[in-house]
Short mmCIF file of C-alpha atoms in Angstrom, two decimals:
data_model
loop_
_atom_site.label_atom_id
_atom_site.label_comp_id
_atom_site.label_asym_id
_atom_site.label_seq_id
_atom_site.Cartn_x
_atom_site.Cartn_y
_atom_site.Cartn_z
CA MET A 1322 0.07 0.15 -0.07
CA LYS A 1323 1.60 3.35 -0.95
CA ILE A 1324 0.93 6.21 1.22
CA GLY A 1325 1.19 10.08 0.70
CA PHE A 1326 1.90 12.13 3.92
CA ILE A 1327 1.42 16.21 3.50
CA GLY A 1328 2.47 17.97 6.60
CA LEU A 1329 5.60 17.10 8.94
CA GLY A 1330 5.36 19.25 11.66
CA ILE A 1331 5.74 18.49 15.31
CA MET A 1332 2.82 15.88 15.05
CA GLY A 1333 3.45 14.57 11.36
CA ARG A 1334 6.96 14.03 11.23
CA PRO A 1335 7.05 11.05 13.91
CA MET A 1336 3.51 9.83 12.52
CA VAL A 1337 5.40 9.32 9.33
CA PHE A 1338 8.32 7.69 10.98
CA ASN A 1339 5.93 5.08 12.42
CA ILE A 1340 4.21 4.38 9.16
CA ILE A 1341 7.51 3.60 7.55
CA LYS A 1342 8.58 1.17 10.73
CA ALA A 1343 5.29 -0.72 10.11
CA GLY A 1344 6.40 -1.36 6.36
CA PHE A 1345 4.50 1.15 4.30
CA GLU A 1346 5.67 2.71 1.41
CA VAL A 1347 5.75 6.23 2.01
CA LYS A 1348 6.06 9.93 -0.40
CA ALA A 1349 6.03 12.93 1.93
CA PHE A 1350 5.79 16.29 1.45
CA ASP A 1351 6.31 19.82 3.87
CA LEU A 1352 7.19 23.16 2.68
CA ASN A 1353 10.12 22.82 5.14
CA GLU A 1354 13.01 21.19 3.38
CA ASP A 1355 14.72 20.09 6.53
CA ALA A 1356 11.63 18.57 7.42
CA ARG A 1357 11.52 16.37 4.21
CA LYS A 1358 15.22 15.55 4.48
CA VAL A 1359 14.79 14.02 8.22
CA VAL A 1360 11.70 11.75 6.93
CA ALA A 1361 13.63 10.72 3.80
CA ASN A 1362 16.72 9.64 5.71
CA ALA A 1363 14.25 7.52 7.61
CA GLY A 1364 13.16 5.71 4.66
CA ALA A 1365 10.51 7.89 3.20
CA MET A 1366 10.66 9.25 -0.36
CA GLU A 1367 11.04 13.15 -0.50
CA ALA A 1368 8.16 14.64 -2.42
CA VAL A 1369 8.66 18.18 -3.49
CA SER A 1370 5.08 19.13 -3.88
CA PRO A 1371 1.87 18.10 -2.60
CA GLU A 1372 0.57 16.68 -6.28
CA MET A 1373 3.63 14.41 -5.93
CA ALA A 1374 2.89 13.07 -2.60
CA ALA A 1375 -0.41 12.43 -3.96
CA GLU A 1376 0.27 11.02 -7.49
CA GLY A 1377 -0.11 7.03 -7.31
CA SER A 1378 -0.80 6.93 -3.80
CA ASP A 1379 -3.56 4.66 -2.26
CA ILE A 1380 -4.08 6.61 0.88
CA VAL A 1381 -3.19 10.27 1.33
CA ILE A 1382 -2.78 11.78 4.69
CA THR A 1383 -2.76 15.37 5.29
CA MET A 1384 -1.45 16.75 9.05
CA LEU A 1385 -1.73 20.88 8.49
CA PRO A 1386 -2.25 23.38 10.72
CA ASN A 1387 -5.65 24.76 9.70
CA ALA A 1388 -8.68 24.24 7.45
CA PHE A 1389 -7.59 26.77 5.11
CA ILE A 1390 -4.26 25.20 4.29
CA VAL A 1391 -5.96 21.64 4.05
CA GLN A 1392 -8.32 23.22 1.64
CA ASN A 1393 -5.99 24.83 -0.34
CA VAL A 1394 -3.71 21.75 -0.56
CA LEU A 1395 -6.79 19.81 -1.50
CA PHE A 1396 -8.75 22.14 -4.26
CA GLY A 1397 -6.74 25.28 -4.25
CA GLU A 1398 -5.02 26.41 -7.79
CA ASN A 1399 -2.27 23.56 -7.51
CA GLY A 1400 -4.71 21.50 -5.53
CA ILE A 1401 -4.03 17.74 -5.13
CA VAL A 1402 -7.62 16.76 -6.21
CA ASN A 1403 -6.74 15.94 -9.89
CA HIS A 1404 -3.71 13.83 -8.71
CA LEU A 1405 -5.56 11.52 -6.59
CA LYS A 1406 -6.53 8.22 -7.80
CA PRO A 1407 -10.18 7.00 -8.05
CA GLY A 1408 -11.01 4.87 -5.26
CA SER A 1409 -8.25 6.06 -3.36
CA ILE A 1410 -8.81 7.54 0.59
CA VAL A 1411 -7.84 11.03 1.93
CA ILE A 1412 -7.53 11.04 5.48
CA ASP A 1413 -7.47 14.46 6.96
CA MET A 1414 -6.11 14.29 10.66
CA SER A 1415 -5.79 18.19 10.99
CA SER A 1416 -7.86 19.98 13.61
CA VAL A 1417 -10.52 21.47 11.65
CA SER A 1418 -14.59 21.98 11.96
CA PRO A 1419 -16.88 19.67 11.29
CA ALA A 1420 -18.31 21.92 8.67
CA ASP A 1421 -14.85 21.72 6.79
CA SER A 1422 -14.64 18.13 7.09
CA ILE A 1423 -18.00 17.57 5.60
CA LEU A 1424 -17.03 20.28 2.79
CA CYS A 1425 -14.03 17.90 2.06
CA ALA A 1426 -15.91 14.72 1.95
CA GLU A 1427 -18.48 16.38 -0.62
CA GLU A 1428 -15.67 17.52 -2.55
CA LEU A 1429 -13.79 14.69 -3.08
CA LYS A 1430 -16.98 12.39 -3.44
CA LYS A 1431 -17.34 14.20 -6.88
CA VAL A 1432 -13.99 12.59 -8.13
CA ASN A 1433 -14.47 9.07 -6.53
CA VAL A 1434 -12.17 9.68 -3.92
CA ARG A 1435 -13.22 8.70 -0.20
CA PHE A 1436 -12.48 11.05 2.94
CA MET A 1437 -12.02 10.58 6.57
CA ASP A 1438 -11.84 13.06 9.17
CA ALA A 1439 -9.49 11.47 11.62
CA PRO A 1440 -8.12 13.66 14.44
CA VAL A 1441 -5.76 12.75 16.97
CA SER A 1442 -5.38 13.18 20.95
CA GLY A 1443 -1.95 12.44 22.67
CA GLY A 1444 0.23 15.26 21.76
CA GLU A 1445 3.92 14.83 20.40
CA PRO A 1446 5.13 12.15 23.24
CA LYS A 1447 2.13 9.60 21.91
CA ALA A 1448 2.84 10.75 18.10
CA ILE A 1449 6.40 9.48 18.89
CA ASP A 1450 5.72 6.22 20.19
CA GLY A 1451 2.66 5.27 18.19
CA THR A 1452 -0.02 5.36 20.92
CA LEU A 1453 -2.03 8.11 19.51
CA SER A 1454 -5.97 8.13 19.95
CA ILE A 1455 -7.56 8.59 16.60
CA MET A 1456 -11.20 9.47 16.19
CA ILE A 1457 -12.71 8.68 12.98
CA GLY A 1458 -15.49 10.50 10.96
CA GLY A 1459 -16.38 8.37 7.73
CA GLU A 1460 -17.46 5.32 6.08
CA GLU A 1461 -16.54 2.06 7.67
CA GLN A 1462 -15.43 0.54 4.48
CA ALA A 1463 -12.84 3.43 4.03
CA LEU A 1464 -11.61 2.65 7.78
CA ASN A 1465 -11.27 -1.09 7.44
CA GLU A 1466 -8.91 -0.41 4.43
CA ALA A 1467 -6.78 1.84 6.23
CA LEU A 1468 -6.99 0.75 9.44
CA PRO A 1469 -3.38 -0.92 9.04
CA VAL A 1470 -1.92 2.38 8.43
CA LEU A 1471 -4.17 4.10 11.34
CA GLN A 1472 -2.87 1.38 13.84
CA ALA A 1473 0.80 2.31 13.09
CA MET A 1474 0.30 5.38 14.56
CA ALA A 1475 -2.33 4.89 17.27
CA ALA A 1476 -3.06 2.62 20.44
CA ASP A 1477 -6.87 3.32 19.66
CA VAL A 1478 -8.72 3.96 16.69
CA THR A 1479 -12.58 4.80 17.10
CA HIS A 1480 -15.00 4.87 14.46
CA VAL A 1481 -17.01 7.93 15.96
CA GLY A 1482 -19.69 7.98 13.03
CA GLY A 1483 -20.18 9.69 9.61
CA HIS A 1484 -18.18 12.50 8.08
CA GLY A 1485 -17.40 15.40 10.52
CA SER A 1486 -17.98 13.27 13.35
CA GLY A 1487 -14.19 12.87 14.11
CA SER A 1488 -13.81 16.59 13.87
CA THR A 1489 -16.65 17.26 16.37
CA THR A 1490 -15.19 14.52 19.01
CA LYS A 1491 -11.90 16.51 18.73
CA LEU A 1492 -13.49 19.61 19.49
CA ALA A 1493 -14.87 18.23 22.45
CA ASN A 1494 -11.56 16.81 23.05
CA GLN A 1495 -10.06 20.24 23.24
CA ILE A 1496 -12.67 21.72 25.58
CA LEU A 1497 -11.85 19.39 28.01
CA VAL A 1498 -8.08 19.45 27.40
CA ASN A 1499 -7.54 23.44 27.60
CA VAL A 1500 -10.17 23.97 30.24
CA THR A 1501 -8.79 21.41 32.55
CA ILE A 1502 -5.00 22.84 32.15
CA ALA A 1503 -6.79 26.55 32.90
CA ALA A 1504 -8.49 24.94 36.05
CA MET A 1505 -4.97 23.27 36.99
CA SER A 1506 -3.10 26.71 36.31
CA GLU A 1507 -5.49 28.23 38.61
CA ALA A 1508 -5.42 25.59 41.25
CA VAL A 1509 -1.55 25.85 41.27
CA VAL A 1510 -1.01 29.68 41.48
CA LEU A 1511 -3.35 29.63 44.45
CA ALA A 1512 -1.69 26.60 45.98
CA SER A 1513 1.62 27.62 45.54
CA LYS A 1514 1.40 31.52 46.55
CA SER A 1515 -0.06 29.93 49.92
CA GLY A 1516 3.20 28.32 50.35
CA VAL A 1517 2.52 24.76 49.38
CA ASP A 1518 4.89 22.57 47.58
CA ILE A 1519 3.27 21.78 44.35
CA GLU A 1520 5.17 18.53 43.84
CA LYS A 1521 3.69 17.41 47.12
CA MET A 1522 0.12 18.78 46.45
CA TYR A 1523 0.20 16.88 43.18
CA GLN A 1524 1.36 13.67 44.98
CA ALA A 1525 -1.79 14.05 47.09
CA ILE A 1526 -4.49 14.83 44.55
CA ARG A 1527 -3.27 12.52 41.65
CA GLY A 1528 -4.82 9.36 42.96
CA GLY A 1529 -8.41 11.20 43.71
CA LEU A 1530 -11.15 12.46 41.55
CA ALA A 1531 -8.88 15.52 40.55
CA GLY A 1532 -6.42 13.10 39.13
CA SER A 1533 -6.17 13.01 35.05
CA THR A 1534 -3.87 12.34 32.24
CA VAL A 1535 -3.83 15.97 31.74
CA LEU A 1536 -2.63 16.35 35.05
CA ASP A 1537 0.01 13.97 34.57
CA ALA A 1538 1.11 15.42 31.56
CA LYS A 1539 1.42 19.13 32.59
CA ILE A 1540 2.24 19.38 36.14
CA PRO A 1541 5.99 18.19 35.51
CA LEU A 1542 6.21 20.76 32.88
CA VAL A 1543 4.84 23.46 35.28
CA LEU A 1544 7.59 22.08 37.67
CA GLU A 1545 10.34 22.37 35.27
CA ARG A 1546 8.91 26.01 33.90
CA ASN A 1547 9.23 24.02 30.53
CA PHE A 1548 6.63 25.67 28.23
CA VAL A 1549 8.72 24.43 25.07
CA ALA A 1550 5.39 23.35 22.47
CA GLY A 1551 4.18 20.06 22.26
CA GLY A 1552 0.49 21.55 21.89
CA ARG A 1553 1.18 25.22 21.02
CA ILE A 1554 -0.84 28.18 22.01
CA ASP A 1555 -1.70 29.32 18.83
CA ILE A 1556 -2.71 25.85 17.42
CA ASN A 1557 -5.12 25.54 20.34
CA MET A 1558 -6.58 28.90 19.92
CA LYS A 1559 -7.36 27.91 16.49
CA ASP A 1560 -9.29 24.78 18.43
CA LEU A 1561 -11.28 26.91 20.65
CA THR A 1562 -12.40 29.33 18.00
CA ASN A 1563 -13.71 26.31 16.25
CA VAL A 1564 -15.38 25.27 19.14
CA VAL A 1565 -17.06 28.49 19.98
CA GLN A 1566 -17.95 28.88 16.18
CA ALA A 1567 -19.33 25.27 16.26
CA GLY A 1568 -21.31 25.82 19.23
CA HIS A 1569 -22.78 28.78 18.36
CA ASP A 1570 -23.87 27.41 14.93
CA ILE A 1571 -25.95 24.64 16.73
CA GLY A 1572 -27.25 27.16 19.45
CA VAL A 1573 -24.85 25.57 22.10
CA PRO A 1574 -23.35 28.32 24.38
CA MET A 1575 -19.47 27.93 25.18
CA PRO A 1576 -18.92 29.89 27.98
CA LEU A 1577 -15.57 27.87 29.55
CA SER A 1578 -13.98 27.53 26.17
CA THR A 1579 -14.71 31.33 25.44
CA ASP A 1580 -12.81 32.18 28.66
CA VAL A 1581 -9.94 30.19 27.90
CA LEU A 1582 -9.92 31.27 24.25
CA GLU A 1583 -9.47 35.02 25.72
CA MET A 1584 -6.79 33.69 28.06
CA PHE A 1585 -4.73 32.38 24.73
CA HIS A 1586 -5.33 35.95 23.22
CA ALA A 1587 -3.93 37.69 26.05
CA LEU A 1588 -0.92 35.28 26.11
CA LYS A 1589 -0.55 35.63 22.29
CA ILE A 1590 -0.11 39.46 23.00
CA ASP A 1591 2.40 38.90 25.60
CA GLY A 1592 4.63 37.03 23.01
CA LYS A 1593 3.82 33.35 23.89
CA ALA A 1594 1.98 31.92 20.97
CA ALA A 1595 4.53 29.68 20.34
CA ASP A 1596 4.69 27.96 23.94
CA ASP A 1597 2.86 24.92 25.22
CA HIS A 1598 -0.43 25.62 26.22
CA VAL A 1599 0.46 24.67 29.97
CA GLY A 1600 1.77 27.99 29.68
CA LEU A 1601 -1.83 29.05 30.47
CA ILE A 1602 -0.10 29.12 34.07
CA GLN A 1603 1.56 32.29 33.12
CA TYR A 1604 -1.77 34.03 32.73
CA TYR A 1605 -2.78 33.39 35.95
CA GLU A 1606 0.96 34.27 37.36
CA LYS A 1607 0.30 37.65 35.68
CA LEU A 1608 -3.07 38.07 37.56
CA ALA A 1609 -1.46 37.19 40.61
CA ASN A 1610 1.97 38.89 40.61
CA PHE A 1611 3.41 35.61 41.55
CA GLU A 1612 5.78 33.01 39.75
CA VAL A 1613 5.36 29.30 40.61
CA PRO A 1614 8.87 28.49 41.64
CA LYS A 1615 10.78 25.84 39.77
CA GLY A 1616 10.61 22.70 41.58
CA GLY A 1617 7.17 23.80 43.12
CA LYS A 1618 8.52 25.22 46.37
#
C-alpha cells in the first residue's frame, strides 16, 4: 500500500516515522525542506510538492495547521484533487471544524475519492511512540481499508460516526484538555502562593477524582517551568475558535471555552503564542503577581 503524507510538523514527522517502521511505502511533503530531508533519511521518498505526494498513492494523509491550508492543498490552484487515484482515500488528521470536514468529503466524492476526518489526541509524546488516539468520521469500509496504516500510529482507533464526527469529537477533546489546563493553572497558583509545595500537592491529589492524564502530563512541565511546545498556544487558539463557532452554529453556548480562548489571546499578545498550552499558568501568574517556583517550592 502506497501512502502520501502532507505536513511534517511536530506531529506529522513522528507519525511518518511510525508508518515507515510498519513497512509502508511513504512519499512525504512539507514546505520545510529540512523536515522533508529528515523523513527521507528515515526511509520516506521525498516529495517536492503535494501533487507528487498524492500521485499514485492509495491513501493520502494530511496533517496541517488549519482548514484553510487543508482546503488549499486539496482544492487550491495547485491542489491535489486532480492527482488522486479514483477509489483512493484522503485522511485528514488535522484539527478542523466539522463543517470543513463535511465539505472536503462532499467535494472529494465528486471525483470518486473517499474521505475520513481522523484527528488525533495524545500530543507529541504519543505521536513519537505510536500510541495516539484517533477519532474517525467517515465510512466504515474506508476505515477498514486504512486501519493497518492508522494502527501504525495509534493505540486506539475509534469510528465515531459519519463525516464530521471525528472533527466534532476532537473539538470536545480540546474543550476538556484546555479547560482542564486552565483549572489546573488556577489551582496551582493558588496553592503555590499560599506556600504549598506543588510536587507534594500533586502527589496528594493525583490518585483522587481530580487526577487526570492532563494533570500527569502537564504538572511536571510546570515544575520544570518548561513551556516548549508540544501543543502550541496558537494551535489551541485555533481549535477553541472552532469550538466556539461550532457551538454557536447549533445553539450551544460555550462559556468556559470562550474564557480560555480569551486567556490564549492575552498570552499571544504577550509574545507566548509558540509556547505549549501549559503556558496558561503564566496568565494566572501575571494576574496574581506571583511566579510558581521551579521545582514547586
